[in-house]
Coordinates of C-alpha atoms in Angstrom, one line a residue:
M1 CA 79.6 -71.0 -111.9
S2 CA 78.1 -67.6 -111.1
P3 CA 74.4 -67.3 -110.9
M4 CA 74.8 -64.8 -113.8
L5 CA 76.6 -67.2 -116.2
A6 CA 74.2 -70.0 -115.2
V7 CA 71.2 -68.2 -116.8
P8 CA 71.9 -67.8 -120.5
T9 CA 68.0 -67.3 -121.3
A10 CA 68.2 -64.0 -119.2
L11 CA 70.5 -62.5 -122.4
R12 CA 69.0 -61.0 -125.4
P13 CA 70.0 -60.5 -128.9
R14 CA 72.2 -56.8 -129.1
Y15 CA 70.6 -56.2 -132.6
D16 CA 67.5 -57.2 -134.1
A17 CA 67.7 -56.8 -138.2
V18 CA 63.8 -57.6 -138.2
P19 CA 62.6 -54.1 -138.0
A20 CA 64.9 -52.7 -140.9
A21 CA 63.4 -55.5 -143.0
R22 CA 59.9 -54.7 -142.1
I23 CA 60.6 -51.0 -142.8
A24 CA 62.0 -52.0 -146.3
R25 CA 59.2 -53.7 -147.1
S26 CA 56.9 -51.0 -146.1
A27 CA 59.0 -48.7 -148.2
A28 CA 58.4 -50.9 -151.1
A29 CA 54.6 -50.6 -150.8
A30 CA 53.2 -47.8 -153.2
Q31 CA 49.6 -48.6 -152.0
G32 CA 48.3 -48.4 -148.2
A33 CA 45.8 -50.5 -146.3
H34 CA 43.6 -47.3 -145.8
L35 CA 44.3 -44.6 -148.2
D36 CA 45.7 -44.7 -151.7
L37 CA 47.4 -41.2 -152.8
G38 CA 44.4 -39.9 -154.5
Q39 CA 42.5 -40.3 -151.2
F40 CA 45.1 -38.9 -149.1
H41 CA 45.2 -35.9 -151.3
S42 CA 41.4 -35.6 -151.0
W43 CA 41.8 -36.1 -147.0
F44 CA 44.4 -33.7 -146.8
A45 CA 42.2 -30.9 -148.3
W46 CA 39.3 -31.9 -146.1
R47 CA 41.5 -31.2 -143.2
R48 CA 42.9 -27.9 -144.8
A49 CA 39.2 -26.6 -145.0
A50 CA 38.5 -27.9 -141.6
H51 CA 40.2 -25.5 -139.6
P52 CA 40.7 -21.6 -139.5
F53 CA 44.2 -20.8 -140.2
R54 CA 45.6 -17.0 -140.1
V55 CA 49.3 -15.7 -139.7
G56 CA 50.3 -12.1 -139.8
T57 CA 53.3 -10.1 -138.7
I58 CA 52.9 -7.6 -135.9
P59 CA 55.1 -5.0 -134.1
F60 CA 57.2 -6.6 -131.0
A61 CA 55.1 -4.4 -128.9
E62 CA 52.0 -6.2 -129.8
L63 CA 53.4 -9.8 -128.7
E64 CA 51.3 -11.1 -125.8
G65 CA 53.0 -13.5 -123.3
W66 CA 56.4 -12.1 -124.3
Y67 CA 58.5 -9.2 -123.4
T68 CA 61.9 -7.3 -124.0
E69 CA 64.2 -8.2 -121.1
E70 CA 65.5 -4.9 -119.5
G71 CA 69.1 -4.5 -120.0
T72 CA 69.7 -7.4 -122.6
G73 CA 67.0 -6.7 -125.0
N74 CA 66.4 -10.4 -125.0
L75 CA 62.9 -11.7 -126.2
R76 CA 61.6 -14.2 -123.1
H77 CA 58.3 -15.5 -122.8
H78 CA 56.5 -14.7 -119.5
S79 CA 56.6 -18.4 -118.3
G80 CA 60.2 -18.7 -118.5
R81 CA 59.8 -21.7 -120.9
F82 CA 59.3 -22.0 -124.4
F83 CA 62.1 -20.5 -126.0
S84 CA 64.2 -17.0 -126.0
V85 CA 65.7 -14.9 -128.7
E86 CA 69.1 -13.9 -127.6
G87 CA 72.5 -12.9 -129.1
L88 CA 75.4 -15.1 -130.0
R89 CA 79.2 -14.5 -130.4
V90 CA 80.9 -16.9 -132.4
T91 CA 84.8 -16.8 -131.9
V92 CA 87.2 -18.9 -134.1
D93 CA 90.7 -19.1 -132.2
S94 CA 92.6 -20.5 -135.2
G95 CA 92.3 -17.3 -137.4
P96 CA 89.4 -15.0 -138.9
G97 CA 85.8 -15.9 -139.3
G98 CA 84.0 -14.8 -136.1
W99 CA 80.6 -13.3 -136.3
H100 CA 77.5 -12.2 -134.1
Q101 CA 73.9 -12.9 -135.0
P102 CA 70.6 -13.6 -133.3
I103 CA 69.7 -17.2 -131.9
I104 CA 67.0 -19.1 -130.5
R105 CA 67.7 -20.8 -127.1
Q106 CA 65.6 -23.5 -126.3
P107 CA 67.1 -25.7 -123.9
E108 CA 64.4 -28.2 -123.3
I109 CA 64.3 -31.4 -125.4
G110 CA 61.2 -32.0 -127.3
I111 CA 59.4 -35.4 -128.8
L112 CA 59.4 -36.0 -132.8
G113 CA 57.8 -39.5 -133.0
I114 CA 56.2 -41.6 -135.6
L115 CA 53.9 -44.3 -134.3
V116 CA 53.6 -47.7 -136.5
K117 CA 51.4 -50.3 -136.6
E118 CA 51.1 -53.3 -139.2
F119 CA 48.3 -53.8 -141.4
D120 CA 47.9 -56.4 -143.9
G121 CA 51.4 -57.4 -142.8
V122 CA 52.7 -54.1 -143.7
L123 CA 53.9 -51.2 -141.3
H124 CA 52.2 -48.1 -141.6
C125 CA 53.0 -44.7 -140.1
L126 CA 50.2 -42.6 -138.1
M127 CA 50.9 -39.1 -139.7
Q128 CA 49.4 -35.8 -138.8
A129 CA 47.9 -32.9 -140.7
K130 CA 49.4 -30.2 -138.8
M131 CA 49.9 -26.4 -138.9
E132 CA 52.8 -24.4 -138.0
P133 CA 52.7 -20.7 -138.6
G134 CA 56.0 -20.5 -140.3
N135 CA 54.8 -22.9 -143.2
P136 CA 54.5 -21.2 -146.5
N137 CA 51.0 -23.2 -146.9
L138 CA 50.5 -23.5 -143.3
L139 CA 49.1 -27.2 -143.4
Q140 CA 51.9 -29.8 -143.6
L141 CA 52.2 -33.6 -142.9
S142 CA 53.9 -34.1 -139.8
P143 CA 54.8 -36.9 -137.3
T144 CA 52.2 -38.5 -134.9
V145 CA 53.5 -36.3 -132.1
Q146 CA 55.8 -33.0 -132.5
A147 CA 55.9 -31.4 -129.5
T148 CA 58.2 -29.4 -127.0
R149 CA 58.4 -30.3 -123.4
S150 CA 56.5 -27.0 -122.6
N151 CA 54.0 -28.3 -125.1
Y152 CA 53.3 -31.7 -123.8
T153 CA 53.7 -30.5 -119.9
K154 CA 50.9 -27.8 -121.1
V155 CA 52.7 -24.6 -119.8
H156 CA 50.1 -23.0 -122.7
R157 CA 47.3 -24.8 -120.8
G158 CA 46.0 -26.1 -124.0
A159 CA 44.7 -29.4 -125.0
D160 CA 46.6 -32.8 -124.6
V161 CA 48.9 -33.8 -127.1
K162 CA 47.6 -36.9 -129.0
Y163 CA 49.1 -40.4 -128.7
L164 CA 52.0 -39.1 -126.4
E165 CA 51.5 -41.8 -124.1
Y166 CA 52.8 -44.5 -126.8
F167 CA 56.1 -42.3 -126.5
T168 CA 56.5 -41.5 -122.9
G169 CA 55.1 -45.1 -121.5
P170 CA 57.5 -47.8 -122.1
A171 CA 54.6 -50.5 -121.9
R172 CA 52.6 -49.2 -124.7
A173 CA 54.9 -49.7 -127.8
T174 CA 58.1 -51.2 -128.8
V175 CA 61.1 -48.9 -129.8
L176 CA 62.4 -49.0 -133.2
A177 CA 64.6 -46.0 -132.9
D178 CA 65.3 -43.5 -130.5
V179 CA 68.0 -40.9 -131.2
L180 CA 68.9 -37.6 -129.8
Q181 CA 69.3 -35.1 -133.2
S182 CA 70.4 -31.5 -133.5
E183 CA 68.2 -29.2 -135.3
H184 CA 69.2 -26.2 -137.1
G185 CA 72.8 -25.2 -136.0
S186 CA 72.6 -21.8 -137.9
W187 CA 69.4 -20.7 -135.7
F188 CA 69.1 -22.7 -132.7
H189 CA 71.8 -22.7 -129.8
G190 CA 72.7 -26.4 -128.9
K191 CA 68.9 -27.5 -129.6
H192 CA 68.0 -31.2 -129.9
N193 CA 64.9 -33.4 -129.9
R194 CA 64.1 -37.0 -129.3
N195 CA 63.5 -38.6 -132.5
M196 CA 61.5 -41.9 -132.1
I197 CA 59.7 -44.6 -134.2
V198 CA 57.6 -46.9 -131.8
E199 CA 55.6 -49.6 -132.7
T200 CA 52.2 -50.8 -131.3
T201 CA 49.8 -53.8 -131.9
A202 CA 47.1 -52.4 -130.0
D203 CA 43.8 -50.7 -131.4
V204 CA 44.7 -47.2 -132.1
P205 CA 41.6 -44.7 -132.2
L206 CA 41.9 -42.5 -135.4
H207 CA 41.2 -38.8 -134.8
D208 CA 40.4 -36.4 -137.8
D209 CA 43.8 -35.0 -138.2
F210 CA 45.5 -38.3 -138.7
C211 CA 46.1 -40.9 -141.4
W212 CA 47.8 -44.2 -141.8
L213 CA 50.5 -44.3 -144.5
T214 CA 53.2 -46.9 -145.5
F215 CA 56.9 -45.6 -145.5
G216 CA 56.4 -46.0 -149.6
Q217 CA 53.7 -43.6 -149.9
I218 CA 55.6 -41.2 -147.4
A219 CA 58.5 -41.3 -150.1
Q220 CA 56.1 -40.6 -152.9
L221 CA 54.8 -37.5 -150.9
L222 CA 58.4 -36.3 -150.3
R223 CA 58.7 -35.9 -154.4
L224 CA 56.2 -32.8 -153.7
D225 CA 56.9 -29.3 -152.7
N226 CA 56.2 -28.2 -149.3
L227 CA 54.1 -31.1 -147.8
V228 CA 56.2 -33.4 -145.6
N229 CA 57.3 -31.1 -142.9
M230 CA 60.8 -31.1 -141.4
D231 CA 60.0 -33.0 -138.2
A232 CA 58.6 -35.7 -140.2
R233 CA 61.6 -35.9 -142.6
T234 CA 64.2 -36.1 -139.6
V235 CA 62.6 -39.0 -137.9
L236 CA 62.0 -40.7 -141.2
S237 CA 65.9 -40.4 -141.7
C238 CA 66.3 -42.3 -138.4
A239 CA 64.4 -45.6 -139.3
P240 CA 66.7 -48.5 -139.3
M241 CA 67.8 -49.4 -142.9
T242 CA 69.1 -52.6 -144.2
D243 CA 72.7 -52.5 -146.2
T244 CA 72.4 -54.2 -149.4
A245 CA 75.4 -56.4 -150.7
A246 CA 76.9 -53.2 -152.4
G247 CA 76.3 -51.4 -149.1
T248 CA 79.2 -53.4 -147.1
S249 CA 81.8 -51.9 -149.5
A250 CA 82.7 -48.0 -149.5
L251 CA 85.2 -45.8 -150.7
H252 CA 86.5 -45.2 -147.0
S253 CA 85.8 -47.6 -144.1
D254 CA 83.6 -46.7 -141.4
A255 CA 86.4 -46.3 -139.1
E256 CA 88.4 -44.1 -141.5
L257 CA 85.3 -41.7 -141.6
A258 CA 84.9 -41.6 -137.9
F259 CA 88.4 -40.7 -137.4
W260 CA 88.2 -37.9 -140.2
L261 CA 85.0 -36.4 -138.3
T262 CA 86.4 -36.6 -134.9
A263 CA 89.8 -35.1 -136.2
T264 CA 88.0 -32.2 -138.2
R265 CA 86.0 -31.7 -134.7
S266 CA 89.3 -31.5 -132.7
R267 CA 90.7 -29.1 -135.2
H268 CA 87.8 -26.4 -134.9
D269 CA 88.7 -24.4 -132.2
V270 CA 85.3 -22.5 -132.0
R271 CA 83.8 -21.0 -129.1
T272 CA 80.4 -19.7 -128.8
D273 CA 78.9 -17.2 -126.2
L274 CA 75.3 -16.1 -125.3
V275 CA 75.6 -12.3 -125.4
P276 CA 72.7 -9.7 -125.1
L277 CA 70.7 -9.1 -128.3
A278 CA 70.8 -5.4 -127.6
G279 CA 73.5 -3.6 -129.3
L280 CA 74.5 -7.3 -131.4
P281 CA 77.3 -5.7 -133.7
G282 CA 75.8 -5.9 -137.4
W283 CA 72.6 -6.1 -136.6
E284 CA 69.9 -3.3 -135.8
R285 CA 66.1 -3.3 -134.3
D286 CA 63.2 -1.3 -135.0
A287 CA 59.6 -1.7 -134.3
H288 CA 58.8 -4.7 -136.5
T289 CA 62.4 -6.5 -137.0
V290 CA 65.6 -7.2 -135.9
H291 CA 67.7 -7.3 -139.0
Q292 CA 71.2 -7.6 -140.3
A293 CA 72.5 -4.2 -141.3
Q294 CA 73.3 -4.9 -145.0
G295 CA 69.8 -6.6 -145.4
R296 CA 71.5 -10.3 -145.4
Y297 CA 70.7 -13.4 -143.8
F298 CA 67.5 -13.3 -141.8
D299 CA 65.2 -11.0 -139.7
V300 CA 63.6 -11.7 -136.3
V301 CA 59.8 -11.0 -136.5
A302 CA 56.7 -11.3 -134.5
A303 CA 53.6 -12.9 -135.6
S304 CA 50.0 -13.6 -134.5
V305 CA 48.7 -16.9 -135.0
E306 CA 45.2 -18.4 -135.2
A307 CA 44.8 -22.1 -135.5
G308 CA 41.6 -24.1 -135.1
S309 CA 43.3 -27.6 -134.9
R310 CA 46.2 -26.9 -132.5
E311 CA 46.2 -27.3 -128.7
V312 CA 45.8 -23.4 -128.4
A313 CA 43.7 -21.8 -130.8
H314 CA 45.4 -18.1 -130.7
W315 CA 49.0 -17.1 -129.8
T316 CA 51.6 -14.6 -130.8
Q317 CA 55.5 -15.6 -130.7
P318 CA 58.9 -14.4 -132.6
L319 CA 59.8 -16.0 -135.7
F320 CA 63.2 -16.0 -137.7
R321 CA 62.5 -15.2 -141.4
P322 CA 65.4 -15.7 -143.8
R323 CA 66.4 -13.5 -146.8
G324 CA 65.9 -15.5 -149.7
Q325 CA 65.4 -19.3 -150.4
G326 CA 68.2 -21.7 -149.6
I327 CA 69.7 -24.6 -151.3
A328 CA 70.7 -27.8 -149.8
A329 CA 72.4 -30.4 -152.2
M330 CA 74.4 -33.4 -152.0
L331 CA 76.4 -34.5 -155.1
T332 CA 76.1 -38.5 -155.6
R333 CA 78.2 -40.8 -157.6
R334 CA 78.4 -44.5 -158.2
I335 CA 81.7 -45.6 -157.3
D336 CA 82.5 -49.3 -158.5
G337 CA 78.8 -49.5 -158.8
V338 CA 78.1 -48.5 -155.3
P339 CA 76.4 -45.4 -154.6
H340 CA 78.1 -42.3 -152.7
L341 CA 77.1 -39.2 -151.4
L342 CA 79.7 -36.1 -150.9
A343 CA 79.2 -35.2 -147.4
H344 CA 80.8 -31.6 -145.9
A345 CA 82.1 -31.5 -142.3
R346 CA 80.3 -28.0 -141.7
R347 CA 80.8 -25.7 -138.7
E348 CA 77.7 -24.3 -137.3
G349 CA 77.7 -21.7 -134.5
G350 CA 74.6 -23.5 -132.8
L351 CA 75.6 -26.9 -132.8
R352 CA 76.6 -28.8 -129.5
E353 CA 79.4 -30.6 -131.4
T354 CA 80.4 -27.6 -133.3
V355 CA 80.7 -29.7 -136.7
E356 CA 78.3 -32.3 -138.1
L357 CA 77.9 -33.8 -141.6
S358 CA 76.2 -31.6 -144.1
P359 CA 74.9 -31.6 -147.6
T360 CA 77.7 -31.0 -150.0
V361 CA 76.0 -27.4 -150.8
M362 CA 74.0 -25.7 -148.0
C363 CA 73.4 -21.9 -147.9
T364 CA 71.2 -19.0 -149.0
P365 CA 72.8 -18.1 -152.5
D366 CA 71.6 -14.5 -152.4
N367 CA 74.1 -13.8 -149.4
Y368 CA 76.9 -14.9 -151.7
A369 CA 75.6 -13.1 -155.0
H370 CA 78.0 -10.1 -154.3
L371 CA 81.2 -12.3 -154.1
P372 CA 83.6 -13.4 -157.0
A373 CA 83.4 -17.2 -157.7
H374 CA 86.4 -18.4 -155.9
Q375 CA 84.9 -16.8 -152.5
R376 CA 81.7 -18.6 -153.1
P377 CA 80.8 -21.9 -151.4
P378 CA 82.5 -25.0 -153.2
F379 CA 80.2 -26.5 -155.4
L380 CA 77.4 -23.7 -155.2
D381 CA 77.7 -22.9 -158.8
L382 CA 77.6 -26.4 -159.9
A383 CA 74.3 -27.2 -158.0
L384 CA 72.6 -24.0 -159.0
R385 CA 73.4 -25.0 -162.6
A386 CA 73.1 -28.5 -162.6
D387 CA 72.0 -30.1 -166.0
P388 CA 68.3 -31.3 -165.3
S389 CA 69.5 -34.8 -166.7
R390 CA 71.9 -35.3 -163.6
I391 CA 69.0 -34.0 -161.1
R392 CA 68.1 -37.2 -159.2
Y393 CA 65.7 -35.6 -156.8
E394 CA 64.5 -31.8 -156.5
A395 CA 61.9 -30.5 -154.3
L396 CA 61.2 -27.4 -152.2
H397 CA 60.8 -28.3 -148.4
S398 CA 59.9 -25.5 -145.8
E399 CA 62.3 -25.8 -142.4
E400 CA 61.0 -25.7 -138.9
G401 CA 57.4 -24.1 -139.2
G402 CA 57.2 -23.5 -135.4
R403 CA 60.2 -21.0 -135.3
F404 CA 61.0 -20.0 -138.9
L405 CA 58.6 -17.9 -141.4
D406 CA 58.5 -18.9 -144.8
A407 CA 62.0 -20.7 -144.4
V408 CA 62.2 -22.8 -147.7
S409 CA 64.9 -24.7 -149.4
R410 CA 65.5 -26.1 -152.8
Y411 CA 66.5 -29.8 -151.9
L412 CA 68.6 -31.6 -154.8
L413 CA 70.2 -34.7 -155.2
I414 CA 72.7 -34.5 -158.2
D415 CA 74.6 -37.2 -160.2
A416 CA 78.2 -35.6 -160.7
D417 CA 81.4 -36.9 -162.7
E418 CA 85.1 -37.0 -161.9
S419 CA 85.4 -33.7 -163.3
Q420 CA 83.0 -32.1 -161.1
A421 CA 83.3 -34.0 -157.9
P422 CA 86.6 -35.9 -158.1
L423 CA 87.2 -39.0 -155.8
D424 CA 90.2 -37.2 -154.2
E425 CA 87.9 -34.9 -152.3
P426 CA 88.9 -31.6 -151.2
P427 CA 89.7 -30.6 -147.5
G428 CA 86.4 -30.9 -145.4
Y429 CA 84.4 -33.4 -147.7
R430 CA 84.2 -37.1 -147.8
W431 CA 82.6 -39.4 -150.0
V432 CA 80.1 -41.5 -148.0
T433 CA 77.7 -44.5 -148.8
P434 CA 74.1 -44.3 -147.9
G435 CA 74.3 -46.9 -145.3
Q436 CA 77.5 -45.1 -143.7
L437 CA 75.4 -42.0 -143.5
S438 CA 72.5 -44.1 -141.9
R439 CA 74.9 -45.5 -139.4
F440 CA 76.2 -41.7 -138.6
I441 CA 72.5 -40.8 -138.0
E442 CA 71.9 -43.5 -135.5
Q443 CA 74.4 -42.3 -133.2
G444 CA 73.2 -38.8 -133.1
H445 CA 74.7 -35.2 -133.2
C446 CA 76.7 -36.6 -136.4
V447 CA 74.4 -35.4 -139.2
N448 CA 72.7 -31.9 -139.6
V449 CA 69.0 -31.7 -140.3
Q450 CA 69.3 -30.7 -143.8
A451 CA 71.6 -33.9 -144.3
R452 CA 69.2 -36.0 -142.6
T453 CA 66.5 -34.3 -145.0
L454 CA 68.4 -35.6 -148.0
A455 CA 68.6 -39.3 -146.2
A456 CA 65.0 -39.3 -146.2
C457 CA 64.6 -38.3 -149.8
L458 CA 66.8 -40.8 -150.8
A459 CA 63.9 -43.4 -151.0
A460 CA 61.9 -40.7 -153.0
A461 CA 64.7 -40.6 -155.6
E462 CA 65.0 -44.3 -155.7
L463 CA 61.2 -44.3 -156.8
A464 CA 61.8 -41.8 -159.5
D465 CA 64.8 -43.6 -160.8
H466 CA 62.3 -46.5 -161.3
D467 CA 59.5 -44.4 -162.9

């Protein structure tokens, strides 16, 4: 017998179901060991008042530490780090549909991480009241750590990122989730972040801008507008979840869905090329904006920021500012008693894999207002005119506040019937269970950030169902 076979005690279980069960128990805990929700809102107001926050747009010429690259017109940071704003050309080989647009290029991988610890037998998440310049209300609830590599290696020469050691030192915490996920494929070129949930049993010093909340308390806060930020939502969606008995049955098997997504990706002959921002077809630049010629989609602007609670107290940077409020809606149905969500295999120019699962509807409606009904995105009018009695979940959530200015979308979960959303799905759509969506999230680069937000909001919808 070989030495390796003779030592079976060296083997470990491939999968541990205990973390999912413990997270489910925390999700059911509406009260925390440290703060109830009333106390949380008082604490959050206290943190908002504790620091000066100011954001204003400025001309590109007043950007400090940034420059317009000669020849290309690209916006770059003098350090060569952080990110750049460049042009993107998208070519669809199989037919019409190509386009040009500005894009954020940020090749480095950041860390989005939530530290959890057990109090009174229940897991609690260490959450941060963090200012981001693009948030409509500036201060939102964020993960324990939300930092690009440039941030935590201190390219900006600012203060240390608090609690970073729990996510970079393997001996300090137990990993419950760790997966690379894409960010907004419409505005980032190939960007992804490490989404992490780690647990510690050690004593954790509590700094002023941080608090402990259960998963259940965060689910309740997800029902409020513009409170839980995008980075927290995507990390929460990566939490291991338990499948109920109903969760083992579905309209389509896991293998069938994997085949469908892979086949869809294979059929999309999409090529993306970075091109100069200067002279980008269909886009114009003046002293204050880079904008689409017909005034659609989004603008690139420059901002000046003051934030007393950040690693650096003052800085300037480019931001993308969308034209109009977005919508991200998932249609839901119970099929033989099992909850299902209608996912869309959506193409986005900035995604590494070209296609990821997205909400049923995801767009900025104003960009399609001039088109006849048959040219508008499928299910858009249904989502915009949904009967309030069918809306299981609704809230306004802002997108990445570190790169986008006032980018707010209306997130919805809407119960549909056979006449509105048939079981025989149109091309590009499939019914998936919440458990199947979670499995795709665990794989990384399969579910886009808007669909991951809605996955995190499912717990909030279930709370509302029981109110």
